[in-house]
CSV table of C-alpha atoms and ligand atoms in Angstrom, one decimal:
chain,number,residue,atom,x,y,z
P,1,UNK,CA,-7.5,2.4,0.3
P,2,UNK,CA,-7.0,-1.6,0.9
P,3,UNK,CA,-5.5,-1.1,4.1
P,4,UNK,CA,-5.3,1.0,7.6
P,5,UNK,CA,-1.4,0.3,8.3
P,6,UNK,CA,0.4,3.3,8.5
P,7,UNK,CA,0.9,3.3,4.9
P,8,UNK,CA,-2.8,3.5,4.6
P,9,UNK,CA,-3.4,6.0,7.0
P,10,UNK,CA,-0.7,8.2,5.4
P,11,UNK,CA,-2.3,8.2,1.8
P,12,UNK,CA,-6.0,9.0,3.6
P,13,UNK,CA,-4.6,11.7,5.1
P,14,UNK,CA,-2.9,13.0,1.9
P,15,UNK,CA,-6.1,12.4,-0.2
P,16,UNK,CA,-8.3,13.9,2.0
P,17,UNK,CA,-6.5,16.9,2.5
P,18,UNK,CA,-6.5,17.7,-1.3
P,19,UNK,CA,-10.3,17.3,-1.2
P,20,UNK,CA,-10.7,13.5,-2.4
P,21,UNK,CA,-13.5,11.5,-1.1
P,22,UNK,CA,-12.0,8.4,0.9
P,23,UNK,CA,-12.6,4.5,2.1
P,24,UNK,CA,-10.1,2.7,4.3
P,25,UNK,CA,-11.0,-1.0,4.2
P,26,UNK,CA,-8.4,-3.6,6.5
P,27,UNK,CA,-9.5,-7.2,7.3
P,28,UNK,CA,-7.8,-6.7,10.7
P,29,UNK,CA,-7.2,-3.8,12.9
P,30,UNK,CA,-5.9,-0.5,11.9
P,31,UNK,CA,-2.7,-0.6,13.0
P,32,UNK,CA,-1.7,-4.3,13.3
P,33,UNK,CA,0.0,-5.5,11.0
P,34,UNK,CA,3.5,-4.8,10.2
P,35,UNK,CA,3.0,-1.2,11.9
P,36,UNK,CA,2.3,-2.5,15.2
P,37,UNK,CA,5.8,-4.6,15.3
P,38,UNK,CA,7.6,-1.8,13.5
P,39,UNK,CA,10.6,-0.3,15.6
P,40,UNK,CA,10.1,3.0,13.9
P,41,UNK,CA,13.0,4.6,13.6
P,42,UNK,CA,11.8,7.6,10.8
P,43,UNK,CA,15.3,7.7,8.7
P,44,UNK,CA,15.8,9.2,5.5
P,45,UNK,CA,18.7,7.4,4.7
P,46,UNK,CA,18.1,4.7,2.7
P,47,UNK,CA,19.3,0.9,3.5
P,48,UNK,CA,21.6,0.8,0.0
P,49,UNK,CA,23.7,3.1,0.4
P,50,UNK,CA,24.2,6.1,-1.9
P,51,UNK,CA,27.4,4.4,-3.4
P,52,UNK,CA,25.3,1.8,-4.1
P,53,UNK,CA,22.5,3.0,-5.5
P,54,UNK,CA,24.4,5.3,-8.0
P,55,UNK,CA,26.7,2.2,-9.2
P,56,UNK,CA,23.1,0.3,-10.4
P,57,UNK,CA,21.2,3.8,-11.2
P,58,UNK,CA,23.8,6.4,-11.6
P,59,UNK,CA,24.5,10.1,-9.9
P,60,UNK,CA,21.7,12.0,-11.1
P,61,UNK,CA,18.5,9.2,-10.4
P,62,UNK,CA,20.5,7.6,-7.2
P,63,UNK,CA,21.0,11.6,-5.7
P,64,UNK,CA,16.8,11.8,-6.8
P,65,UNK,CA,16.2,8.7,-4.9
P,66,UNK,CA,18.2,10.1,-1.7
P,67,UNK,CA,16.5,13.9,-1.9
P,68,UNK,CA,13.2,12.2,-2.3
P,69,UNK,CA,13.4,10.3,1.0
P,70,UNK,CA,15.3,13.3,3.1
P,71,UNK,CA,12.2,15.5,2.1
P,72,UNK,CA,10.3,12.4,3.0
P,73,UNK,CA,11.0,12.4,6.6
P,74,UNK,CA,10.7,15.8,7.4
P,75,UNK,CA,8.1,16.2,5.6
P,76,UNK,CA,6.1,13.1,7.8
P,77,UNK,CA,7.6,15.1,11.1
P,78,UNK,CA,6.2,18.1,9.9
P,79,UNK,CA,3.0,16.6,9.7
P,80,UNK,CA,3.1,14.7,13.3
P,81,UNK,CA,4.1,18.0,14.4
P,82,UNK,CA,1.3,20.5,12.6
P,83,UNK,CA,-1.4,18.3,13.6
P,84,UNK,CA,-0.1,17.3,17.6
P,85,UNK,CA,-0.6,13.4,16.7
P,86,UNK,CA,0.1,11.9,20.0
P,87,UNK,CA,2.7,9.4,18.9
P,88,UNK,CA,6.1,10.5,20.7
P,89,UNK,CA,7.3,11.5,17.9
P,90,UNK,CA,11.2,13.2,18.7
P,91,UNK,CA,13.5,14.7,16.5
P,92,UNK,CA,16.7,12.2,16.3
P,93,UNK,CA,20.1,12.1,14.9
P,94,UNK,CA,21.7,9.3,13.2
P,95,UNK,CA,24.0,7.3,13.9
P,96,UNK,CA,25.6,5.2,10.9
P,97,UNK,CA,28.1,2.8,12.2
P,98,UNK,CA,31.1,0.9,9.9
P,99,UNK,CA,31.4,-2.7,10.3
P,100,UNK,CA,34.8,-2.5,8.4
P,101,UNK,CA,38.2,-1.9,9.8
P,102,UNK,CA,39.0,1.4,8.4
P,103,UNK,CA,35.9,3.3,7.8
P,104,UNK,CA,37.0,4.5,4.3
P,105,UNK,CA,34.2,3.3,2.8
P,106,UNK,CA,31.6,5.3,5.4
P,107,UNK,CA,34.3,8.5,4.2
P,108,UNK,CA,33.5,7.8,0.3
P,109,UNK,CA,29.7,7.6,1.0
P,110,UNK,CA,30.0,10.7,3.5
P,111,UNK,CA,31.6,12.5,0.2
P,112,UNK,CA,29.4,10.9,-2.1
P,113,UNK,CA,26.5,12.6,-0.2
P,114,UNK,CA,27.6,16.0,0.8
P,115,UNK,CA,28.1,16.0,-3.4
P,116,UNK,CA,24.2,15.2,-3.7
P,117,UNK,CA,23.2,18.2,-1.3
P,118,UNK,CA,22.5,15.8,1.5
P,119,UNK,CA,23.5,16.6,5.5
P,120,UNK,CA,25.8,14.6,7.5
P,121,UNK,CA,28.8,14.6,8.7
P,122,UNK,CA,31.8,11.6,8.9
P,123,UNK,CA,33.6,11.1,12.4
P,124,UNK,CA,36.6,9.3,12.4
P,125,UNK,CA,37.2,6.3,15.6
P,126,UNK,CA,38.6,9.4,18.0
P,127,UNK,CA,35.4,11.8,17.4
P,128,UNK,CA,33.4,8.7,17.4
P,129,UNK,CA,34.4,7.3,21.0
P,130,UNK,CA,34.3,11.1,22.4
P,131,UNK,CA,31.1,11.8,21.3
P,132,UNK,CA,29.3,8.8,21.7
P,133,UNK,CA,31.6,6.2,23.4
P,134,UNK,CA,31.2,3.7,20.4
P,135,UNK,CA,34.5,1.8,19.2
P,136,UNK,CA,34.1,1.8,15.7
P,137,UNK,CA,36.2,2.3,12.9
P,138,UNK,CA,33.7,5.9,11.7
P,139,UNK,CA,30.5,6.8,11.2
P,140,UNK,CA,28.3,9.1,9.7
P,141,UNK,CA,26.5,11.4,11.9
P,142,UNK,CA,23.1,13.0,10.5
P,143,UNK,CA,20.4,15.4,10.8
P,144,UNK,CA,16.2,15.0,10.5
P,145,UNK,CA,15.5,11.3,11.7
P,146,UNK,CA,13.2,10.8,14.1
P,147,UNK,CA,11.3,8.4,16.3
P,148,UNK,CA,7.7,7.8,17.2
P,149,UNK,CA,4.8,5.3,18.3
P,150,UNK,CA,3.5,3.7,14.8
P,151,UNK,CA,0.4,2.8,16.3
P,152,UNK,CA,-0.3,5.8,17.4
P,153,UNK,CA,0.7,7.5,14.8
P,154,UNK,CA,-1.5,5.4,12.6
P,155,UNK,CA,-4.8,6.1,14.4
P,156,UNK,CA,-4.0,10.1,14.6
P,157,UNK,CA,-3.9,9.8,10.8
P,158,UNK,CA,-7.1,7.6,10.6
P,159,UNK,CA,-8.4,10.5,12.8
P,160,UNK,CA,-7.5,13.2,11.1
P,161,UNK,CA,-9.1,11.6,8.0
P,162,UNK,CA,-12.5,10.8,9.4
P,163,UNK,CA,-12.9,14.5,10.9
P,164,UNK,CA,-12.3,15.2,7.3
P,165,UNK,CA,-15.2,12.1,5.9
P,166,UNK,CA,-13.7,9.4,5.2
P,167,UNK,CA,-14.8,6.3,6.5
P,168,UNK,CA,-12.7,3.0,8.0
P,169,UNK,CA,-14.8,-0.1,7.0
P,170,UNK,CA,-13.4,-3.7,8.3
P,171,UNK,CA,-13.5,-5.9,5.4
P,172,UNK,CA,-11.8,-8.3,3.6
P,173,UNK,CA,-10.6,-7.4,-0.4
P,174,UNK,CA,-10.7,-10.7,-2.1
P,175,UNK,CA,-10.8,-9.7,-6.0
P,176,UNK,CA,-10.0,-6.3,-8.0
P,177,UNK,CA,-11.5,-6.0,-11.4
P,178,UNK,CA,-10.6,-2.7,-13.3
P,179,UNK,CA,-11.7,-3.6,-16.9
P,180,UNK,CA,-14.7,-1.1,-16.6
P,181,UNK,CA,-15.2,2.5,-16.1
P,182,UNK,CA,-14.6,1.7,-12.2
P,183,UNK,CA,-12.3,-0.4,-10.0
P,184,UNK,CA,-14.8,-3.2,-8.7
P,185,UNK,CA,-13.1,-4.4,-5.2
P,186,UNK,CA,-15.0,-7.7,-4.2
P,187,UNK,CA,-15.5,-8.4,-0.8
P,188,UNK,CA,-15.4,-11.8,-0.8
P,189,UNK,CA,-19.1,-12.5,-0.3
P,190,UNK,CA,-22.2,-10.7,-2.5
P,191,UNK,CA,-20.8,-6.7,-1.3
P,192,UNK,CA,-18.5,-4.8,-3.5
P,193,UNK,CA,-17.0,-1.3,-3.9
P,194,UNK,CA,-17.0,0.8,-6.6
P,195,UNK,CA,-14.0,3.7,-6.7
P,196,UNK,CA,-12.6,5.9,-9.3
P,197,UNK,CA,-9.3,4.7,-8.1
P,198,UNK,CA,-7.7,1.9,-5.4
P,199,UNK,CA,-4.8,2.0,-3.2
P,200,UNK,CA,-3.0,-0.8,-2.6
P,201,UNK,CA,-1.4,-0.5,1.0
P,202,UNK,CA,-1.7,-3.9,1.9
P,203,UNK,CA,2.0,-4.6,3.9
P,204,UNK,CA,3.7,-7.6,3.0
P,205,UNK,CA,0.4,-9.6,1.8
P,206,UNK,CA,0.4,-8.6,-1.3
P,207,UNK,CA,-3.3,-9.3,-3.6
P,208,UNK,CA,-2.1,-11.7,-7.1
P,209,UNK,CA,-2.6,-8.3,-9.6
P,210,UNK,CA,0.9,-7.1,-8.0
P,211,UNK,CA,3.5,-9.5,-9.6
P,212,UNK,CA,7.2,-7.4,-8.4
P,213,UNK,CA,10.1,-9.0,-9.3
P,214,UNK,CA,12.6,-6.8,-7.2
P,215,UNK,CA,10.8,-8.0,-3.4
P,216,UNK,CA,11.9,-10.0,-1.5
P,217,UNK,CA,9.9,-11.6,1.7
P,218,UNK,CA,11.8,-11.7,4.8
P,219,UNK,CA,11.7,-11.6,8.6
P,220,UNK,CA,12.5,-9.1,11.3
P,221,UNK,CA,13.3,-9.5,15.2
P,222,UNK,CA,13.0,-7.0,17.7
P,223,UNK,CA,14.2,-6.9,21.9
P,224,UNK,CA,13.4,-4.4,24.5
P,225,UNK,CA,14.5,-4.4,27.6
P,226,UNK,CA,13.2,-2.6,30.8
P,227,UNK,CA,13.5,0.7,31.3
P,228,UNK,CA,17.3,2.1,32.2
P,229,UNK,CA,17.3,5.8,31.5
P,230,UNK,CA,20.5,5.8,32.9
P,231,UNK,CA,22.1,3.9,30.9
P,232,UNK,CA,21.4,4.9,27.8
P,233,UNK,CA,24.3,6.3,24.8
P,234,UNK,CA,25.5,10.0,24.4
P,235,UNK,CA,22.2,11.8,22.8
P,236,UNK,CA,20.0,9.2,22.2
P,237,UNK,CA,21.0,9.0,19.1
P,238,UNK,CA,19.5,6.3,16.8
P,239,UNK,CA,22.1,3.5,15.8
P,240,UNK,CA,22.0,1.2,12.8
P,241,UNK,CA,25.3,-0.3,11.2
P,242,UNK,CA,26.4,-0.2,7.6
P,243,UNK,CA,25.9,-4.1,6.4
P,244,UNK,CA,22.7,-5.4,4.2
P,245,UNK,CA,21.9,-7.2,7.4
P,246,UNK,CA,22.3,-4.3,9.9
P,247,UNK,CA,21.2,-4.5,13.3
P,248,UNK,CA,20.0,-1.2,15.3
P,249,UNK,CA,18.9,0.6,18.1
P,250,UNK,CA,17.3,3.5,19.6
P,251,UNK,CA,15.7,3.9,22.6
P,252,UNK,CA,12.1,4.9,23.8
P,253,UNK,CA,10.8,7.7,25.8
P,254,UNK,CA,10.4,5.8,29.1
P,255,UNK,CA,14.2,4.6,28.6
P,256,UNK,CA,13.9,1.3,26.9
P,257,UNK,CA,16.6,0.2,25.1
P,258,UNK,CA,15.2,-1.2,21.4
P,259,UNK,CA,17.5,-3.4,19.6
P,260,UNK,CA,16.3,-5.1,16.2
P,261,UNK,CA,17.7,-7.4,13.3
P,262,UNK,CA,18.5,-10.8,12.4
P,263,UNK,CA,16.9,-10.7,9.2
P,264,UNK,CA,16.0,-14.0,8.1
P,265,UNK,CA,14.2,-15.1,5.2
P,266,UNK,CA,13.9,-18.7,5.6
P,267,UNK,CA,10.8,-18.3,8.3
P,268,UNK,CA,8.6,-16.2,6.7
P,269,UNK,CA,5.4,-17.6,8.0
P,270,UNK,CA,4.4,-16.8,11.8
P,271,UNK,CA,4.5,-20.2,13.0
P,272,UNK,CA,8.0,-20.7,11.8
P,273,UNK,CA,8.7,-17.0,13.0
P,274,UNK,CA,7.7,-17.5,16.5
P,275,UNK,CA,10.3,-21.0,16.3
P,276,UNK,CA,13.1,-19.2,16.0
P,277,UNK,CA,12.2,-16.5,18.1
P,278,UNK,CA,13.6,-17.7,21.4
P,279,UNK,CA,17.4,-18.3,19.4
P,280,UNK,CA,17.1,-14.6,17.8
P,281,UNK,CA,16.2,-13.0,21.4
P,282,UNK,CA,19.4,-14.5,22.7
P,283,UNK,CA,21.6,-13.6,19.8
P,284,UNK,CA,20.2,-10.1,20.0
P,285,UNK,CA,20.9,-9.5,23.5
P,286,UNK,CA,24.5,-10.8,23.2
P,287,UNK,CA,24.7,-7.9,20.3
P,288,UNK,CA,23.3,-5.4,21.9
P,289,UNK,CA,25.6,-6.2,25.0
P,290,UNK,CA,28.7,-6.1,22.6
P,291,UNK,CA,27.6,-2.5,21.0
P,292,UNK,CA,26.6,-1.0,24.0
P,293,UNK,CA,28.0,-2.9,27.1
P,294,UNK,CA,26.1,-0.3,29.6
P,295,UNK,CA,23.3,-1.6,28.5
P,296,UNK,CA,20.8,-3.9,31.2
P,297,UNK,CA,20.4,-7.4,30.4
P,298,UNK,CA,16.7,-8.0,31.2
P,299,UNK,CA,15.1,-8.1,28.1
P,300,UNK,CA,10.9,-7.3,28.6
P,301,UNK,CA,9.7,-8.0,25.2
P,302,UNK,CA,11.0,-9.5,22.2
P,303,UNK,CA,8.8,-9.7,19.1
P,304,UNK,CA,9.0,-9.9,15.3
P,305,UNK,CA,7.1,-9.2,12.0
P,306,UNK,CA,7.3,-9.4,8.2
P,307,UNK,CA,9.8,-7.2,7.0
P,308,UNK,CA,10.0,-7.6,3.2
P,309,UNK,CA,13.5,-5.6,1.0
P,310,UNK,CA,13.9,-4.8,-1.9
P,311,UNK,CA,17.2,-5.6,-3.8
P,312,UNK,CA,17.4,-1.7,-4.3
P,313,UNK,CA,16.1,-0.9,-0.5
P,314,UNK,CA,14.3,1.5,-2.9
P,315,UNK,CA,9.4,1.4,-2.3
P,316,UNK,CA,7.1,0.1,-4.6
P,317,UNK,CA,4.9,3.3,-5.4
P,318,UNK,CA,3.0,3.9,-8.3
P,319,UNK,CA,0.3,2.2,-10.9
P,320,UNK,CA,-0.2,-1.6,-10.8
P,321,UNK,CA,1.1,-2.6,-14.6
P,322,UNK,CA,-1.9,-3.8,-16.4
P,323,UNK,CA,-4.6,-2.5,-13.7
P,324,UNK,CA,-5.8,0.7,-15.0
P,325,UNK,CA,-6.7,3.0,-11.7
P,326,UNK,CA,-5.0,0.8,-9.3
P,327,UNK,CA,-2.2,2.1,-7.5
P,328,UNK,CA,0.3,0.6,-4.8
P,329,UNK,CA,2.5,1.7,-2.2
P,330,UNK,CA,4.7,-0.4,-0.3
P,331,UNK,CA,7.3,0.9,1.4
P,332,UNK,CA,9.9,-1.8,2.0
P,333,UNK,CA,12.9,-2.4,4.6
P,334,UNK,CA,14.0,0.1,7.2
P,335,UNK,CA,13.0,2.7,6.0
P,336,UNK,CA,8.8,1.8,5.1
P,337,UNK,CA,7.7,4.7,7.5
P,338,UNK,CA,9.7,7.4,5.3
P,339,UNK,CA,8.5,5.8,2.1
P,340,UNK,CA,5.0,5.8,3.3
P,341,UNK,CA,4.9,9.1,3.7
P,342,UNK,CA,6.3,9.6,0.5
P,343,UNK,CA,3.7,7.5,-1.4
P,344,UNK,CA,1.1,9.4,-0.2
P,345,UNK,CA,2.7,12.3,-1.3
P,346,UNK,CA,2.9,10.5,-5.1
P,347,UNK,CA,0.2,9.2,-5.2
P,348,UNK,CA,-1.9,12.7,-4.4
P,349,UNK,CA,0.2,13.8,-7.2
P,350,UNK,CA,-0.8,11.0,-9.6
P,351,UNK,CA,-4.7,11.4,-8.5
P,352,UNK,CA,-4.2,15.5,-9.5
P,353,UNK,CA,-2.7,14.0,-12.8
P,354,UNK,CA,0.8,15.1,-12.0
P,355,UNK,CA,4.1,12.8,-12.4
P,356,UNK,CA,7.3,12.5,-11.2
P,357,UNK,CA,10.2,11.1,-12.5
P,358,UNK,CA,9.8,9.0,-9.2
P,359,UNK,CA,7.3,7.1,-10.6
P,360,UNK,CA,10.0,5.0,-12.8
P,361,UNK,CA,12.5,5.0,-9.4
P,362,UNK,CA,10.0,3.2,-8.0
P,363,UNK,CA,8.0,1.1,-10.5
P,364,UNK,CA,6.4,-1.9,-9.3
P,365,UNK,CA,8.2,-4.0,-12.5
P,366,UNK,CA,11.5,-2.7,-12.4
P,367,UNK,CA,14.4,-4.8,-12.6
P,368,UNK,CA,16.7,-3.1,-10.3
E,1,FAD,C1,10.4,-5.8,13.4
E,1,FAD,C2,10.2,-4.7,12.4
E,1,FAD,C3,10.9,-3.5,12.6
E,1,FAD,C4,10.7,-2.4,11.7
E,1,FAD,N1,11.4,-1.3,11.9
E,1,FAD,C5,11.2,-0.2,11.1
E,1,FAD,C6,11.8,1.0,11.4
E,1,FAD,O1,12.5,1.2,12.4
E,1,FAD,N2,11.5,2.1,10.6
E,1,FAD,C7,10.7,2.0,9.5
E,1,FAD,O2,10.5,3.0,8.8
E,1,FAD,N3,10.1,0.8,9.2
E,1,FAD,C8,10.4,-0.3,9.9
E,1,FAD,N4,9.7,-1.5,9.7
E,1,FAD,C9,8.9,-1.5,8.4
E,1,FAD,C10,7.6,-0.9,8.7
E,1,FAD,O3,7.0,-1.3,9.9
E,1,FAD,C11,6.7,-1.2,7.5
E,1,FAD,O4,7.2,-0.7,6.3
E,1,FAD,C12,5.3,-0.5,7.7
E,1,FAD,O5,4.8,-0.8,9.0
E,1,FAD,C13,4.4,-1.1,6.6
E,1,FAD,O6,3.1,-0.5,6.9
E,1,FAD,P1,1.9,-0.8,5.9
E,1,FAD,O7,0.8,0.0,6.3
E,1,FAD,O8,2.4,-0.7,4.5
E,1,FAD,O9,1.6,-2.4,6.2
E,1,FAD,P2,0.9,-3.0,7.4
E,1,FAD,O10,1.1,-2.3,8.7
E,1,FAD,O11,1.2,-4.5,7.4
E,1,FAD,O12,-0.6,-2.8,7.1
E,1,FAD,C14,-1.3,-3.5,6.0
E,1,FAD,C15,-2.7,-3.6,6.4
E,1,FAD,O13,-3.4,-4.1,5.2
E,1,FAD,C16,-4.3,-5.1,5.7
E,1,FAD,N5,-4.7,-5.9,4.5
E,1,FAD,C17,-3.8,-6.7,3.8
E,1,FAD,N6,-4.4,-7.3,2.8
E,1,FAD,C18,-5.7,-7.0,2.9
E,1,FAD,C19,-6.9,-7.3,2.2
E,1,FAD,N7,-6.8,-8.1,1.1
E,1,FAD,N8,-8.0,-6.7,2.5
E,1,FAD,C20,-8.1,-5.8,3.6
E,1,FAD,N9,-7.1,-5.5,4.3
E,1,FAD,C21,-5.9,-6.1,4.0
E,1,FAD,C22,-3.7,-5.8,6.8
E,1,FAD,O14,-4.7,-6.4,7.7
E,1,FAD,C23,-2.9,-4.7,7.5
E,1,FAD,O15,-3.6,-4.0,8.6
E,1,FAD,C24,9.9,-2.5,10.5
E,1,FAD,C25,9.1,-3.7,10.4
E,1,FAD,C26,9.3,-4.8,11.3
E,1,FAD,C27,8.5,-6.0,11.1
């Protein structure tokens, strides 16, 4: 595995449960890349919606897609749970608010779904304010979200997976060559690796061999304020709005209030990140104010990270075109915790010499 982000630690786990024998390299920390900044909110639901997806893809592959990522995220809660990670993890519902004036379009997508097998349920503005105190047109309310520490869930994993032999290694991958009977990784200096098969679960840098057309880099910007328990929305529900450029918020175990967005894919690179940051803390605060107006104004942290999409808000999981035994899995928008878990998942599959029709749903070259 090129990597120890959550991603990483997901597919070691999954590998060395089935018996394979596993490396981890990362060039940083386990942990700190786009993991560490991550919100984590653990939906299923994918950011296209279903409506969406099904008018590029069609019923029966955009209803796969969906299935795929509800059994996702209970599936990874499952596994906090069976092995008592200590991440925090809590069992959530959520919260899917209409930015329109009517909320029709939240009802269709509420049909849409309960036609694919999915669970949720649509509340009109009345149910919406008496449950949760929101003023929104609708919104769909559903089951088997979560929340939880990244980090920690991260090093559990890693964990987990050393009891089990593998080994985390720091080092740099500078050059893949998979022309021979192995994958050569170079290591940028005269040490190499030799594996039957590599893992790409590099985040957002992504090594030259991967060439997607469907990605595109972006950044993300996160608030959170100090701690007001008392303050907090009707069941702690996490909130995230129906728009390509949602904004969201759940809160933490100590009562933080965690409000992210602001998407922006014009400052990609940190330095040009961090420039904008002061502007995006503001313009966060004043919307987290106008969604929840309880909510304390004393914002304690405010950070951001690379937060690539894709057009489809659908991963990239599966073998790198033209590298034979190299595999990838990047799990892209809000949902990269879920699809982590569900590449390593895949990707044990592929390494038993299964397949899935998920494999094309998610191919590194589609055109979407
Ligand atoms: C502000 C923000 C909020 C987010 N909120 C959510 C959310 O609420 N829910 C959700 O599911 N997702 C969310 N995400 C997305 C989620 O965080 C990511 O999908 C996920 O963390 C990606 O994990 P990863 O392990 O693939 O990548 P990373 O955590 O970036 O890990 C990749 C690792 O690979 C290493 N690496 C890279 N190249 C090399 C190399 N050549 N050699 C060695 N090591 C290398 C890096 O050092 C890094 O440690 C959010 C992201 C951001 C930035």
């Amino acid at each position: 595995m090129i990597g120890a982000g959550i991603t990483g630690a997901m597919v070691a786990e999954s590998l060395t449960r089935r018996g394979h024998e596993v490396v981890v390299i990362d060039r940083e920390t386990p942990g700190h890349g786009s993991t560490g900044a991550s919100t984590a909110m653990l939906l299923w639901e994918i950011d296209r919606t279903l409506s969406e997806l099904i008018q590029t893809y069609g019923f029966e592959r955009a209803a796969r897609c969906y299935t795929a990522s509800h059994r996702a995220a209970q599936g990874l809660l499952s596994l906090a749970r069976h092995y008592r990670i200590p991440c925090h993890i809590r069992d959530r519902l959520s919260l899917y608010l209409a930015v329109d004036d009517s909320g029709s379009a939240l009802r269709d997508e509420s049909d849409l779904r309960t036609r694919a097998g999915l669970p949720g349920v649509f509340l009109d503005h009345a149910s919406l304010l008496r449950r949760f105190e929101i003023a929104r047109a609708g919104a769909i309310l559903s089951p088997d979200a979560a929340d939880a520490d990244p980090v920690e869930l991260t090093h559990g994993l890693l964990k987990i997976s050393i009891a089990r032999g593998a080994s985390v290694r720091k080092a740099d991958a500078t050059a893949f060559d998979s022309a021979g009977a192995k994958v050569v990784v170079g290591l940028g200096g005269r040490h190499e690796i030799e594996a039957n098969r590599v893992v790409l679960c590099t985040g957002y840098v992504m090594p030259d061999i991967v060439r997607p057309t469907i990605q595109r880099p972006t950044s993300s910007w996160a608030i959170a304020t100090e701690p007001q328990p008392q303050n907090l929305w009707p069941e702690d529900v996490l909130i995230w709005e129906a728009s390509h450029d949602y904004n969201y918020a759940r809160s933490t175990s100590d009562g933080r209030i965690i409000f992210g967005g602001e998407d922006d894919d014009s400052a990609v690179e940190p330095q040009a990140r961090e420039a904008l940051t002061s502007a995006k803390r503001e313009r966060l605060r004043r919307k987290l104010r106008a969604l929840w107006p309880k909510s304390s104004d004393k914002i304690d942290y405010c950070w951001s990270g690379a937060f690539d999409t894709t057009e489809d808000g659908l991963p990239l999981i599966g073998t790198v075109p033209g590298q034979k035994n190299i595999f990838a899995a990047y799990g892209y928008g809000g949902n990269g915790i879920t699809f982590s878990y569900l590449a390593a998942e895949l990707l044990a599959t592929l390494c038993s010499g299964g397949s899935s029709p998920l494999f094309d749903d998610f191919a590194i070259d589609r055109s979407g």
